[in-house]
Amino acid sequence: MTSSPHTSLPAAGGSTDNLPASDVLIQNFTSVRHTSIALCEPLNPEDFVVQSMPDASPVKWHLAHTTWFFEEFILAAFAPGYRVHHPQFSYLFNSYYNAVGQRLSRAQRGLITRPSVQEVFEYRAAVDRSMTEFLDGADLDLLHRIRPLLTLGLNHEQQHQELLLTDLKHALWHNPLRPVYKHRDPASMENAPALRWLAYPEGVRWVGYEGDGFAYDNEGPRHREFVNGFRIASRPVTNGEYLAFMADGGYSRPDAWLSDGWATVQQQGWVAPLYWEREGDEWWTFTLAGMLPVNPAEPVCHVSYYEADAFARWAGARLPTEAEWETAADVAISGNFLDSRRYHPAPTISGTDTEPDQFFGDVWEWTASAYLPYPGFRPASGAVGEYNGKFMCNQQVLRGGSCVSPRDHLRPTYRNFFYTDARWQFSGIRLAQLI
């Protein structure tokens, strides 16, 4: 993804108003990089190298890939005399930038036993030192030139912080011991507030990002769309409501499913959301705190687009379009994020009569919109232009962020996207209806 013409860095904590430009960049760079390392503190060496499926990557790869990004696009391009840390790291840790060169197949990332975990940490430390020295010595003109790339790199690393945890959860779940990443006390089993419908009149809406802060290129150009009058649910669908869908034969009745969805249910043997396991008459779910009873008040999580769509049909509703979602997104960005260190959706406890609850954080919310370019979209030139545009096919848009998204990484215009059968992401459901 490439940044908008005007970019700003994620907040690093504390005021930076009186700091020199280079110090601000260094402070933000250091803050984001330290967060990635902090997420690894509970891990054993063996946890860093597991790849549980082709769509997931080992923790070690995430740490190295985000480091390679800064080395490839900033140090190698702008730092005089810089020599890459290892000549083959670009092949190992390039993700999908064809303009940069050949790369290892994504499905083989778990086979990279060397470099070792320790060597990857040394690689990060070496690049961090070089980046700090480079930023400290750069003049204002050079800082202005590289600032958009640095901002993109930090937002890119924040994406990988989220992916690190989603991929790690999938890997730990495959361990029969169901190991714990970080202990936490389970939430109380309270009832969620009754679902209410919030109405929005028809009209021409502005959709997409416009402003002085950072945004990915797929969030623009800002454009107008006519939106019919609609209602959106006051909160996400809860586990308790999803259990009712399951009890009513949700996974055994083809009338609720899209054809491809029903075929996937049959082929994959789905009977519940990912990570749910039945013990006697009770459902349990695997979390980053280990196995816990399914809490009826928590937003249902780890469901595919097919499951979200089927539930909506069963409930007599539908999924919101992304234009509808963005219309309703004029609320404060507050809630349960990576910063909360809960790493699991929080129960829905309260709400208001005028604003949707848990609109940001907790679970990514599937929309009815295909992931397509906005009118007038053009990818940037060069390798960074490959970040987004070439994926605008056969995927659905999700909005709002999750319990493992960094708070300052999210915006009302942020467009996430996954394939329709993907379930390992922290994805959930919010219902909508036409008025």
Tab-separated table of C-alpha atoms in Angstrom:
chain	number	residue	atom	x	y	z
A	1	MET	CA	0.000	0.000	0.000
A	2	THR	CA	1.249	3.438	-0.753
A	3	SER	CA	0.559	6.509	1.274
A	4	SER	CA	-1.473	9.575	0.431
A	5	PRO	CA	0.440	12.729	-0.534
A	6	HIS	CA	0.171	13.985	3.053
A	7	THR	CA	1.417	11.529	5.651
A	8	SER	CA	1.991	11.520	9.367
A	9	LEU	CA	3.523	8.962	11.666
A	10	PRO	CA	1.748	6.807	14.242
A	11	ALA	CA	1.754	8.323	17.694
A	12	ALA	CA	4.690	7.201	19.811
A	13	GLY	CA	3.418	8.517	23.109
A	14	GLY	CA	4.063	11.919	24.584
A	15	SER	CA	4.334	15.274	22.879
A	16	THR	CA	6.815	15.732	20.031
A	17	ASP	CA	5.988	19.393	19.347
A	18	ASN	CA	9.379	20.737	20.397
A	19	LEU	CA	11.575	17.951	19.031
A	20	PRO	CA	13.740	18.306	15.881
A	21	ALA	CA	12.294	16.571	12.806
A	22	SER	CA	14.814	13.727	12.937
A	23	ASP	CA	14.092	13.076	16.626
A	24	VAL	CA	10.358	12.793	15.924
A	25	LEU	CA	10.986	10.228	13.196
A	26	ILE	CA	13.412	8.269	15.361
A	27	GLN	CA	11.011	8.277	18.310
A	28	ASN	CA	8.150	6.941	16.220
A	29	PHE	CA	10.350	4.390	14.488
A	30	THR	CA	11.688	3.122	17.812
A	31	SER	CA	8.217	2.912	19.368
A	32	VAL	CA	6.722	0.766	16.612
A	33	ARG	CA	9.782	-1.473	16.393
A	34	HIS	CA	9.787	-2.048	20.165
A	35	THR	CA	6.125	-3.083	20.096
A	36	SER	CA	6.937	-5.949	17.734
A	37	ILE	CA	9.680	-7.185	20.060
A	38	ALA	CA	7.424	-6.872	23.113
A	39	LEU	CA	4.845	-9.157	21.457
A	40	CYS	CA	7.512	-11.863	21.321
A	41	GLU	CA	8.398	-11.816	25.014
A	42	PRO	CA	6.067	-14.727	26.012
A	43	LEU	CA	7.431	-17.006	23.257
A	44	ASN	CA	9.819	-19.940	23.351
A	45	PRO	CA	12.388	-20.302	20.524
A	46	GLU	CA	10.336	-23.083	18.936
A	47	ASP	CA	7.289	-20.800	18.687
A	48	PHE	CA	9.096	-18.529	16.227
A	49	VAL	CA	9.508	-21.043	13.412
A	50	VAL	CA	6.146	-22.809	12.999
A	51	GLN	CA	4.058	-22.253	9.859
A	52	SER	CA	0.645	-23.852	10.400
A	53	MET	CA	-0.733	-23.252	6.879
A	54	PRO	CA	0.342	-21.527	3.641
A	55	ASP	CA	-1.684	-18.375	4.460
A	56	ALA	CA	0.132	-17.904	7.785
A	57	SER	CA	3.774	-17.007	8.331
A	58	PRO	CA	6.168	-17.861	11.171
A	59	VAL	CA	6.837	-15.204	13.812
A	60	LYS	CA	10.497	-15.190	12.770
A	61	TRP	CA	9.523	-14.358	9.194
A	62	HIS	CA	7.312	-11.439	10.288
A	63	LEU	CA	10.202	-9.980	12.306
A	64	ALA	CA	12.648	-10.353	9.418
A	65	HIS	CA	10.278	-9.201	6.669
A	66	THR	CA	9.384	-5.925	8.399
A	67	THR	CA	13.108	-5.319	8.912
A	68	TRP	CA	13.870	-6.063	5.264
A	69	PHE	CA	11.278	-3.457	4.252
A	70	PHE	CA	13.257	-0.640	5.907
A	71	GLU	CA	16.552	-1.998	4.618
A	72	GLU	CA	15.322	-2.394	1.024
A	73	PHE	CA	13.234	0.737	0.554
A	74	ILE	CA	15.072	3.257	2.750
A	75	LEU	CA	18.624	2.278	3.696
A	76	ALA	CA	19.670	0.651	0.417
A	77	ALA	CA	18.009	3.421	-1.578
A	78	PHE	CA	18.999	6.534	0.410
A	79	ALA	CA	21.819	5.839	2.892
A	80	PRO	CA	25.210	6.503	1.211
A	81	GLY	CA	27.507	3.496	1.275
A	82	TYR	CA	25.006	1.208	2.992
A	83	ARG	CA	25.703	-2.520	2.522
A	84	VAL	CA	22.865	-4.993	3.014
A	85	HIS	CA	23.105	-7.215	6.070
A	86	HIS	CA	22.998	-10.445	4.029
A	87	PRO	CA	22.818	-10.781	0.228
A	88	GLN	CA	20.159	-13.533	0.330
A	89	PHE	CA	17.806	-11.977	2.896
A	90	SER	CA	15.903	-10.198	0.121
A	91	TYR	CA	15.089	-13.588	-1.426
A	92	LEU	CA	14.039	-15.055	1.939
A	93	PHE	CA	12.070	-12.125	3.335
A	94	ASN	CA	10.560	-10.332	0.334
A	95	SER	CA	6.815	-10.959	0.433
A	96	TYR	CA	5.350	-10.177	-2.999
A	97	TYR	CA	7.314	-7.283	-4.516
A	98	ASN	CA	8.053	-8.622	-7.992
A	99	ALA	CA	9.887	-5.429	-8.955
A	100	VAL	CA	12.483	-6.134	-6.252
A	101	GLY	CA	13.353	-9.639	-7.451
A	102	GLN	CA	12.732	-13.336	-6.922
A	103	ARG	CA	11.467	-14.575	-3.563
A	104	LEU	CA	10.814	-17.765	-1.653
A	105	SER	CA	7.347	-19.272	-2.016
A	106	ARG	CA	5.000	-18.166	0.759
A	107	ALA	CA	4.118	-21.773	1.584
A	108	GLN	CA	7.812	-22.521	2.292
A	109	ARG	CA	8.465	-19.828	4.872
A	110	GLY	CA	8.273	-22.412	7.653
A	111	LEU	CA	11.246	-24.223	6.121
A	112	ILE	CA	13.627	-21.342	6.812
A	113	THR	CA	15.449	-22.828	9.795
A	114	ARG	CA	18.428	-20.575	9.075
A	115	PRO	CA	19.003	-17.772	9.863
A	116	SER	CA	18.264	-18.636	13.460
A	117	VAL	CA	15.901	-16.682	15.675
A	118	GLN	CA	18.904	-15.081	17.362
A	119	GLU	CA	20.317	-14.046	13.989
A	120	VAL	CA	17.001	-12.469	13.013
A	121	PHE	CA	17.018	-10.448	16.243
A	122	GLU	CA	20.590	-9.388	15.432
A	123	TYR	CA	19.440	-8.419	11.934
A	124	ARG	CA	16.681	-6.252	13.416
A	125	ALA	CA	19.101	-4.611	15.827
A	126	ALA	CA	21.624	-3.879	13.062
A	127	VAL	CA	19.005	-2.330	10.767
A	128	ASP	CA	17.545	-0.339	13.680
A	129	ARG	CA	20.995	1.106	14.432
A	130	SER	CA	21.541	1.972	10.782
A	131	MET	CA	18.104	3.560	10.514
A	132	THR	CA	18.665	5.655	13.637
A	133	GLU	CA	22.070	6.830	12.424
A	134	PHE	CA	20.676	7.596	8.970
A	135	LEU	CA	17.696	9.578	10.287
A	136	ASP	CA	19.863	11.433	12.794
A	137	GLY	CA	22.268	12.565	10.083
A	138	ALA	CA	19.797	13.329	7.288
A	139	ASP	CA	19.079	16.930	6.309
A	140	LEU	CA	15.550	18.322	6.244
A	141	ASP	CA	15.184	17.893	2.485
A	142	LEU	CA	16.083	14.212	2.660
A	143	LEU	CA	13.828	13.668	5.687
A	144	HIS	CA	10.962	15.220	3.733
A	145	ARG	CA	11.642	12.862	0.798
A	146	ILE	CA	11.812	9.654	2.813
A	147	ARG	CA	9.084	10.492	5.328
A	148	PRO	CA	6.245	8.936	3.233
A	149	LEU	CA	8.230	5.699	2.857
A	150	LEU	CA	9.086	5.612	6.556
A	151	THR	CA	5.447	6.221	7.444
A	152	LEU	CA	4.390	3.437	5.116
A	153	GLY	CA	6.999	1.127	6.650
A	154	LEU	CA	5.748	1.765	10.181
A	155	ASN	CA	2.124	1.208	9.227
A	156	HIS	CA	3.248	-1.906	7.384
A	157	GLU	CA	4.929	-3.153	10.565
A	158	GLN	CA	1.750	-2.465	12.543
A	159	GLN	CA	-0.128	-4.666	10.078
A	160	HIS	CA	2.410	-7.398	10.729
A	161	GLN	CA	2.033	-7.019	14.484
A	162	GLU	CA	-1.597	-7.977	13.990
A	163	LEU	CA	-0.705	-10.784	11.593
A	164	LEU	CA	1.980	-12.047	13.975
A	165	LEU	CA	-0.676	-12.706	16.620
A	166	THR	CA	-3.297	-14.126	14.251
A	167	ASP	CA	-0.751	-16.490	12.705
A	168	LEU	CA	0.678	-17.425	16.105
A	169	LYS	CA	-2.796	-18.226	17.432
A	170	HIS	CA	-3.405	-20.565	14.515
A	171	ALA	CA	-0.073	-22.283	15.135
A	172	LEU	CA	-0.631	-22.700	18.889
A	173	TRP	CA	-4.121	-24.094	18.253
A	174	HIS	CA	-2.583	-26.919	16.224
A	175	ASN	CA	-0.637	-27.988	19.322
A	176	PRO	CA	-2.713	-30.629	21.183
A	177	LEU	CA	-1.575	-29.060	24.473
A	178	ARG	CA	-3.448	-25.855	23.521
A	179	PRO	CA	-0.621	-23.706	24.978
A	180	VAL	CA	-1.181	-20.250	26.465
A	181	TYR	CA	0.406	-17.165	24.923
A	182	LYS	CA	-0.638	-14.804	27.732
A	183	HIS	CA	-2.826	-15.622	30.736
A	184	ARG	CA	-5.876	-13.521	31.525
A	185	ASP	CA	-8.957	-14.006	33.654
A	186	PRO	CA	-12.079	-14.912	31.663
A	187	ALA	CA	-14.771	-12.245	31.389
A	188	SER	CA	-17.969	-12.627	33.362
A	189	MET	CA	-20.849	-14.368	31.566
A	190	GLU	CA	-23.196	-11.384	31.405
A	191	ASN	CA	-25.968	-10.984	28.879
A	192	ALA	CA	-25.320	-8.635	25.983
A	193	PRO	CA	-27.667	-5.654	25.608
A	194	ALA	CA	-30.547	-6.144	23.205
A	195	LEU	CA	-29.687	-5.420	19.597
A	196	ARG	CA	-31.110	-2.126	18.344
A	197	TRP	CA	-31.324	-0.719	14.830
A	198	LEU	CA	-29.834	2.707	14.085
A	199	ALA	CA	-31.302	4.414	11.021
A	200	TYR	CA	-29.494	6.529	8.417
A	201	PRO	CA	-31.387	8.381	5.669
A	202	GLU	CA	-30.636	8.029	1.996
A	203	GLY	CA	-28.279	10.501	0.418
A	204	VAL	CA	-25.066	11.149	-1.463
A	205	ARG	CA	-22.127	10.307	0.805
A	206	TRP	CA	-18.439	11.046	0.576
A	207	VAL	CA	-16.462	7.804	0.797
A	208	GLY	CA	-12.702	7.428	1.159
A	209	TYR	CA	-9.865	9.237	2.875
A	210	GLU	CA	-9.127	12.927	2.635
A	211	GLY	CA	-6.868	14.711	5.083
A	212	ASP	CA	-3.321	15.408	6.241
A	213	GLY	CA	-2.671	12.114	8.009
A	214	PHE	CA	-1.562	8.749	6.704
A	215	ALA	CA	-3.802	6.573	4.557
A	216	TYR	CA	-3.174	3.633	2.256
A	217	ASP	CA	-3.720	4.151	-1.442
A	218	ASN	CA	-6.757	1.837	-1.490
A	219	GLU	CA	-8.610	4.314	0.768
A	220	GLY	CA	-8.826	6.818	-2.092
A	221	PRO	CA	-9.583	8.668	-4.179
A	222	ARG	CA	-12.323	10.194	-2.058
A	223	HIS	CA	-15.512	10.051	-4.076
A	224	ARG	CA	-19.277	10.323	-3.804
A	225	GLU	CA	-21.708	7.418	-3.651
A	226	PHE	CA	-25.467	7.391	-3.399
A	227	VAL	CA	-26.495	5.353	-0.360
A	228	ASN	CA	-30.068	4.203	0.119
A	229	GLY	CA	-31.630	4.621	3.529
A	230	PHE	CA	-30.465	1.820	5.805
A	231	ARG	CA	-30.374	0.533	9.344
A	232	ILE	CA	-27.267	-0.852	10.999
A	233	ALA	CA	-27.094	-2.966	14.145
A	234	SER	CA	-26.090	-1.234	17.361
A	235	ARG	CA	-23.470	-3.884	18.116
A	236	PRO	CA	-21.756	-6.914	16.565
A	237	VAL	CA	-23.455	-10.318	16.518
A	238	THR	CA	-22.667	-12.164	19.758
A	239	ASN	CA	-21.662	-15.741	20.445
A	240	GLY	CA	-25.054	-16.286	22.041
A	241	GLU	CA	-26.859	-15.245	18.865
A	242	TYR	CA	-24.566	-17.370	16.748
A	243	LEU	CA	-25.231	-20.357	19.006
A	244	ALA	CA	-28.945	-19.924	18.218
A	245	PHE	CA	-28.102	-20.057	14.499
A	246	MET	CA	-26.146	-23.262	15.067
A	247	ALA	CA	-28.942	-24.786	17.173
A	248	ASP	CA	-31.380	-24.069	14.349
A	249	GLY	CA	-29.322	-26.198	11.974
A	250	GLY	CA	-27.305	-23.303	10.582
A	251	TYR	CA	-24.526	-25.522	9.277
A	252	SER	CA	-26.855	-28.212	7.903
A	253	ARG	CA	-29.425	-26.181	5.970
A	254	PRO	CA	-28.303	-25.108	2.484
A	255	ASP	CA	-31.085	-22.521	2.088
A	256	ALA	CA	-29.124	-19.967	4.144
A	257	TRP	CA	-25.869	-20.302	2.226
A	258	LEU	CA	-24.396	-18.993	-0.979
A	259	SER	CA	-23.582	-21.869	-3.325
A	260	ASP	CA	-19.821	-21.512	-2.868
A	261	GLY	CA	-20.322	-21.180	0.871
A	262	TRP	CA	-22.369	-24.340	1.124
A	263	ALA	CA	-19.794	-26.226	-0.953
A	264	THR	CA	-17.061	-24.983	1.410
A	265	VAL	CA	-19.048	-26.069	4.483
A	266	GLN	CA	-19.387	-29.547	3.010
A	267	GLN	CA	-15.793	-29.787	1.882
A	268	GLN	CA	-14.241	-28.418	5.091
A	269	GLY	CA	-16.693	-30.018	7.506
A	270	TRP	CA	-17.496	-26.741	9.282
A	271	VAL	CA	-19.913	-27.037	12.208
A	272	ALA	CA	-18.907	-23.952	14.234
A	273	PRO	CA	-16.567	-20.946	14.062
A	274	LEU	CA	-12.857	-21.649	13.888
A	275	TYR	CA	-11.287	-22.569	17.263
A	276	TRP	CA	-14.612	-23.729	18.773
A	277	GLU	CA	-14.612	-27.210	20.323
A	278	ARG	CA	-17.480	-29.040	21.951
A	279	GLU	CA	-17.088	-30.804	25.296
A	280	GLY	CA	-20.305	-32.541	26.275
A	281	ASP	CA	-23.073	-29.976	26.090
A	282	GLU	CA	-20.760	-26.964	26.217
A	283	TRP	CA	-18.784	-25.088	23.582
A	284	TRP	CA	-15.254	-23.949	24.325
A	285	THR	CA	-12.965	-21.775	22.219
A	286	PHE	CA	-9.219	-21.575	21.879
A	287	THR	CA	-7.850	-18.123	22.689
A	288	LEU	CA	-4.382	-16.696	23.173
A	289	ALA	CA	-5.094	-17.298	26.871
A	290	GLY	CA	-5.780	-20.992	26.193
A	291	MET	CA	-9.115	-22.835	26.095
A	292	LEU	CA	-12.036	-20.878	27.591
A	293	PRO	CA	-15.810	-21.409	27.631
A	294	VAL	CA	-17.626	-19.615	24.839
A	295	ASN	CA	-18.966	-16.389	26.367
A	296	PRO	CA	-22.448	-15.578	24.975
A	297	ALA	CA	-21.910	-11.822	25.385
A	298	GLU	CA	-18.709	-11.628	23.341
A	299	PRO	CA	-18.806	-10.792	19.620
A	300	VAL	CA	-18.635	-13.958	17.555
A	301	CYS	CA	-15.186	-14.225	16.031
A	302	HIS	CA	-13.208	-16.216	13.473
A	303	VAL	CA	-16.050	-16.619	11.001
A	304	SER	CA	-15.668	-16.465	7.240
A	305	TYR	CA	-17.562	-14.208	4.870
A	306	TYR	CA	-19.658	-17.232	3.955
A	307	GLU	CA	-20.640	-17.770	7.599
A	308	ALA	CA	-21.319	-14.067	8.144
A	309	ASP	CA	-23.542	-13.945	5.077
A	310	ALA	CA	-25.385	-17.142	6.058
A	311	PHE	CA	-26.052	-15.854	9.567
A	312	ALA	CA	-27.355	-12.570	8.172
A	313	ARG	CA	-29.757	-14.397	5.829
A	314	TRP	CA	-30.941	-16.607	8.684
A	315	ALA	CA	-31.500	-13.499	10.846
A	316	GLY	CA	-33.564	-11.778	8.157
A	317	ALA	CA	-30.918	-9.156	7.520
A	318	ARG	CA	-27.765	-8.720	5.453
A	319	LEU	CA	-24.220	-7.443	5.760
A	320	PRO	CA	-23.632	-3.693	5.350
A	321	THR	CA	-21.914	-2.341	2.278
A	322	GLU	CA	-18.681	-0.553	2.990
A	323	ALA	CA	-20.292	2.773	2.024
A	324	GLU	CA	-23.013	2.135	4.620
A	325	TRP	CA	-20.430	1.113	7.203
A	326	GLU	CA	-18.381	4.242	6.567
A	327	THR	CA	-21.507	6.412	6.750
A	328	ALA	CA	-22.137	5.091	10.258
A	329	ALA	CA	-18.460	5.329	11.248
A	330	ASP	CA	-18.656	8.942	12.452
A	331	VAL	CA	-17.909	7.848	16.029
A	332	ALA	CA	-14.881	7.959	18.296
A	333	ILE	CA	-12.195	5.349	17.642
A	334	SER	CA	-12.241	3.743	21.057
A	335	GLY	CA	-12.503	0.213	22.343
A	336	ASN	CA	-10.533	-2.993	22.689
A	337	PHE	CA	-7.351	-2.972	20.579
A	338	LEU	CA	-3.839	-4.439	20.657
A	339	ASP	CA	-2.997	-1.734	23.169
A	340	SER	CA	-5.463	-3.307	25.653
A	341	ARG	CA	-3.325	-6.496	25.755
A	342	ARG	CA	-6.466	-8.577	26.001
A	343	TYR	CA	-5.952	-10.186	22.575
A	344	HIS	CA	-9.561	-11.369	22.485
A	345	PRO	CA	-12.925	-9.698	21.815
A	346	ALA	CA	-14.505	-8.110	24.884
A	347	PRO	CA	-18.135	-8.714	25.883
A	348	THR	CA	-20.712	-6.276	24.618
A	349	ILE	CA	-21.955	-4.564	27.771
A	350	SER	CA	-23.467	-1.190	26.913
A	351	GLY	CA	-24.476	1.007	24.031
A	352	THR	CA	-26.277	4.219	23.154
A	353	ASP	CA	-29.429	5.005	21.239
A	354	THR	CA	-27.565	7.160	18.716
A	355	GLU	CA	-24.205	5.492	18.027
A	356	PRO	CA	-23.164	1.923	17.209
A	357	ASP	CA	-21.175	0.142	19.905
A	358	GLN	CA	-17.842	-1.632	19.388
A	359	PHE	CA	-17.587	-0.158	15.900
A	360	PHE	CA	-13.797	-0.175	16.137
A	361	GLY	CA	-11.696	-2.936	17.648
A	362	ASP	CA	-12.778	-6.349	18.941
A	363	VAL	CA	-13.583	-7.925	15.537
A	364	TRP	CA	-13.119	-6.987	11.911
A	365	GLU	CA	-16.604	-6.712	10.419
A	366	TRP	CA	-17.317	-8.334	7.066
A	367	THR	CA	-19.088	-6.136	4.541
A	368	ALA	CA	-21.126	-7.050	1.472
A	369	SER	CA	-18.646	-5.161	-0.732
A	370	ALA	CA	-16.117	-6.779	-3.014
A	371	TYR	CA	-12.594	-5.449	-2.690
A	372	LEU	CA	-12.369	-3.292	-5.803
A	373	PRO	CA	-10.622	-0.009	-6.678
A	374	TYR	CA	-12.412	3.255	-6.040
A	375	PRO	CA	-13.189	5.389	-9.121
A	376	GLY	CA	-9.976	6.964	-10.392
A	377	PHE	CA	-7.664	4.696	-8.372
A	378	ARG	CA	-4.149	4.361	-9.730
A	379	PRO	CA	-1.385	2.384	-8.019
A	380	ALA	CA	1.861	4.221	-7.396
A	381	SER	CA	4.844	3.589	-9.618
A	382	GLY	CA	7.633	1.304	-8.504
A	383	ALA	CA	7.675	-1.653	-6.136
A	384	VAL	CA	5.572	-0.036	-3.391
A	385	GLY	CA	2.748	0.275	-5.909
A	386	GLU	CA	2.403	-3.512	-5.638
A	387	TYR	CA	1.246	-3.178	-2.019
A	388	ASN	CA	-2.453	-3.007	-2.800
A	389	GLY	CA	-3.751	-2.708	-6.322
A	390	LYS	CA	-2.893	-6.175	-7.585
A	391	PHE	CA	-5.004	-7.790	-4.843
A	392	MET	CA	-8.257	-6.101	-5.899
A	393	CYS	CA	-9.925	-9.292	-7.074
A	394	ASN	CA	-11.922	-12.142	-5.484
A	395	GLN	CA	-11.820	-10.734	-1.944
A	396	GLN	CA	-14.280	-9.000	0.393
A	397	VAL	CA	-13.787	-5.821	2.403
A	398	LEU	CA	-13.745	-5.808	6.212
A	399	ARG	CA	-13.904	-2.689	8.353
A	400	GLY	CA	-13.241	-1.497	11.884
A	401	GLY	CA	-10.164	-3.318	13.192
A	402	SER	CA	-9.915	-5.971	15.869
A	403	CYS	CA	-8.644	-6.750	19.343
A	404	VAL	CA	-5.132	-7.224	17.886
A	405	SER	CA	-5.088	-4.065	15.736
A	406	PRO	CA	-2.973	-1.157	17.050
A	407	ARG	CA	-5.309	1.676	18.012
A	408	ASP	CA	-3.450	4.405	16.102
A	409	HIS	CA	-3.358	2.250	12.978
A	410	LEU	CA	-7.121	2.518	12.339
A	411	ARG	CA	-9.345	5.024	10.560
A	412	PRO	CA	-13.001	5.044	9.472
A	413	THR	CA	-11.786	4.693	5.866
A	414	TYR	CA	-9.416	1.759	6.504
A	415	ARG	CA	-10.147	-1.115	4.092
A	416	ASN	CA	-9.009	-4.582	5.096
A	417	PHE	CA	-9.607	-7.484	2.721
A	418	PHE	CA	-9.605	-11.265	2.843
A	419	TYR	CA	-10.814	-14.206	0.810
A	420	THR	CA	-14.371	-15.354	1.448
A	421	ASP	CA	-13.377	-18.607	3.188
A	422	ALA	CA	-10.744	-17.048	5.509
A	423	ARG	CA	-11.424	-17.650	9.216
A	424	TRP	CA	-8.129	-17.295	11.092
A	425	GLN	CA	-8.382	-13.500	11.166
A	426	PHE	CA	-10.332	-11.920	14.078
A	427	SER	CA	-13.391	-11.424	11.856
A	428	GLY	CA	-17.011	-11.028	12.955
A	429	ILE	CA	-20.452	-9.820	11.912
A	430	ARG	CA	-22.549	-6.660	12.070
A	431	LEU	CA	-26.002	-6.732	10.511
A	432	ALA	CA	-27.737	-4.198	8.287
A	433	GLN	CA	-31.110	-3.719	6.616
A	434	LEU	CA	-32.608	-1.404	4.036
A	435	ILE	CA	-35.169	1.024	5.374
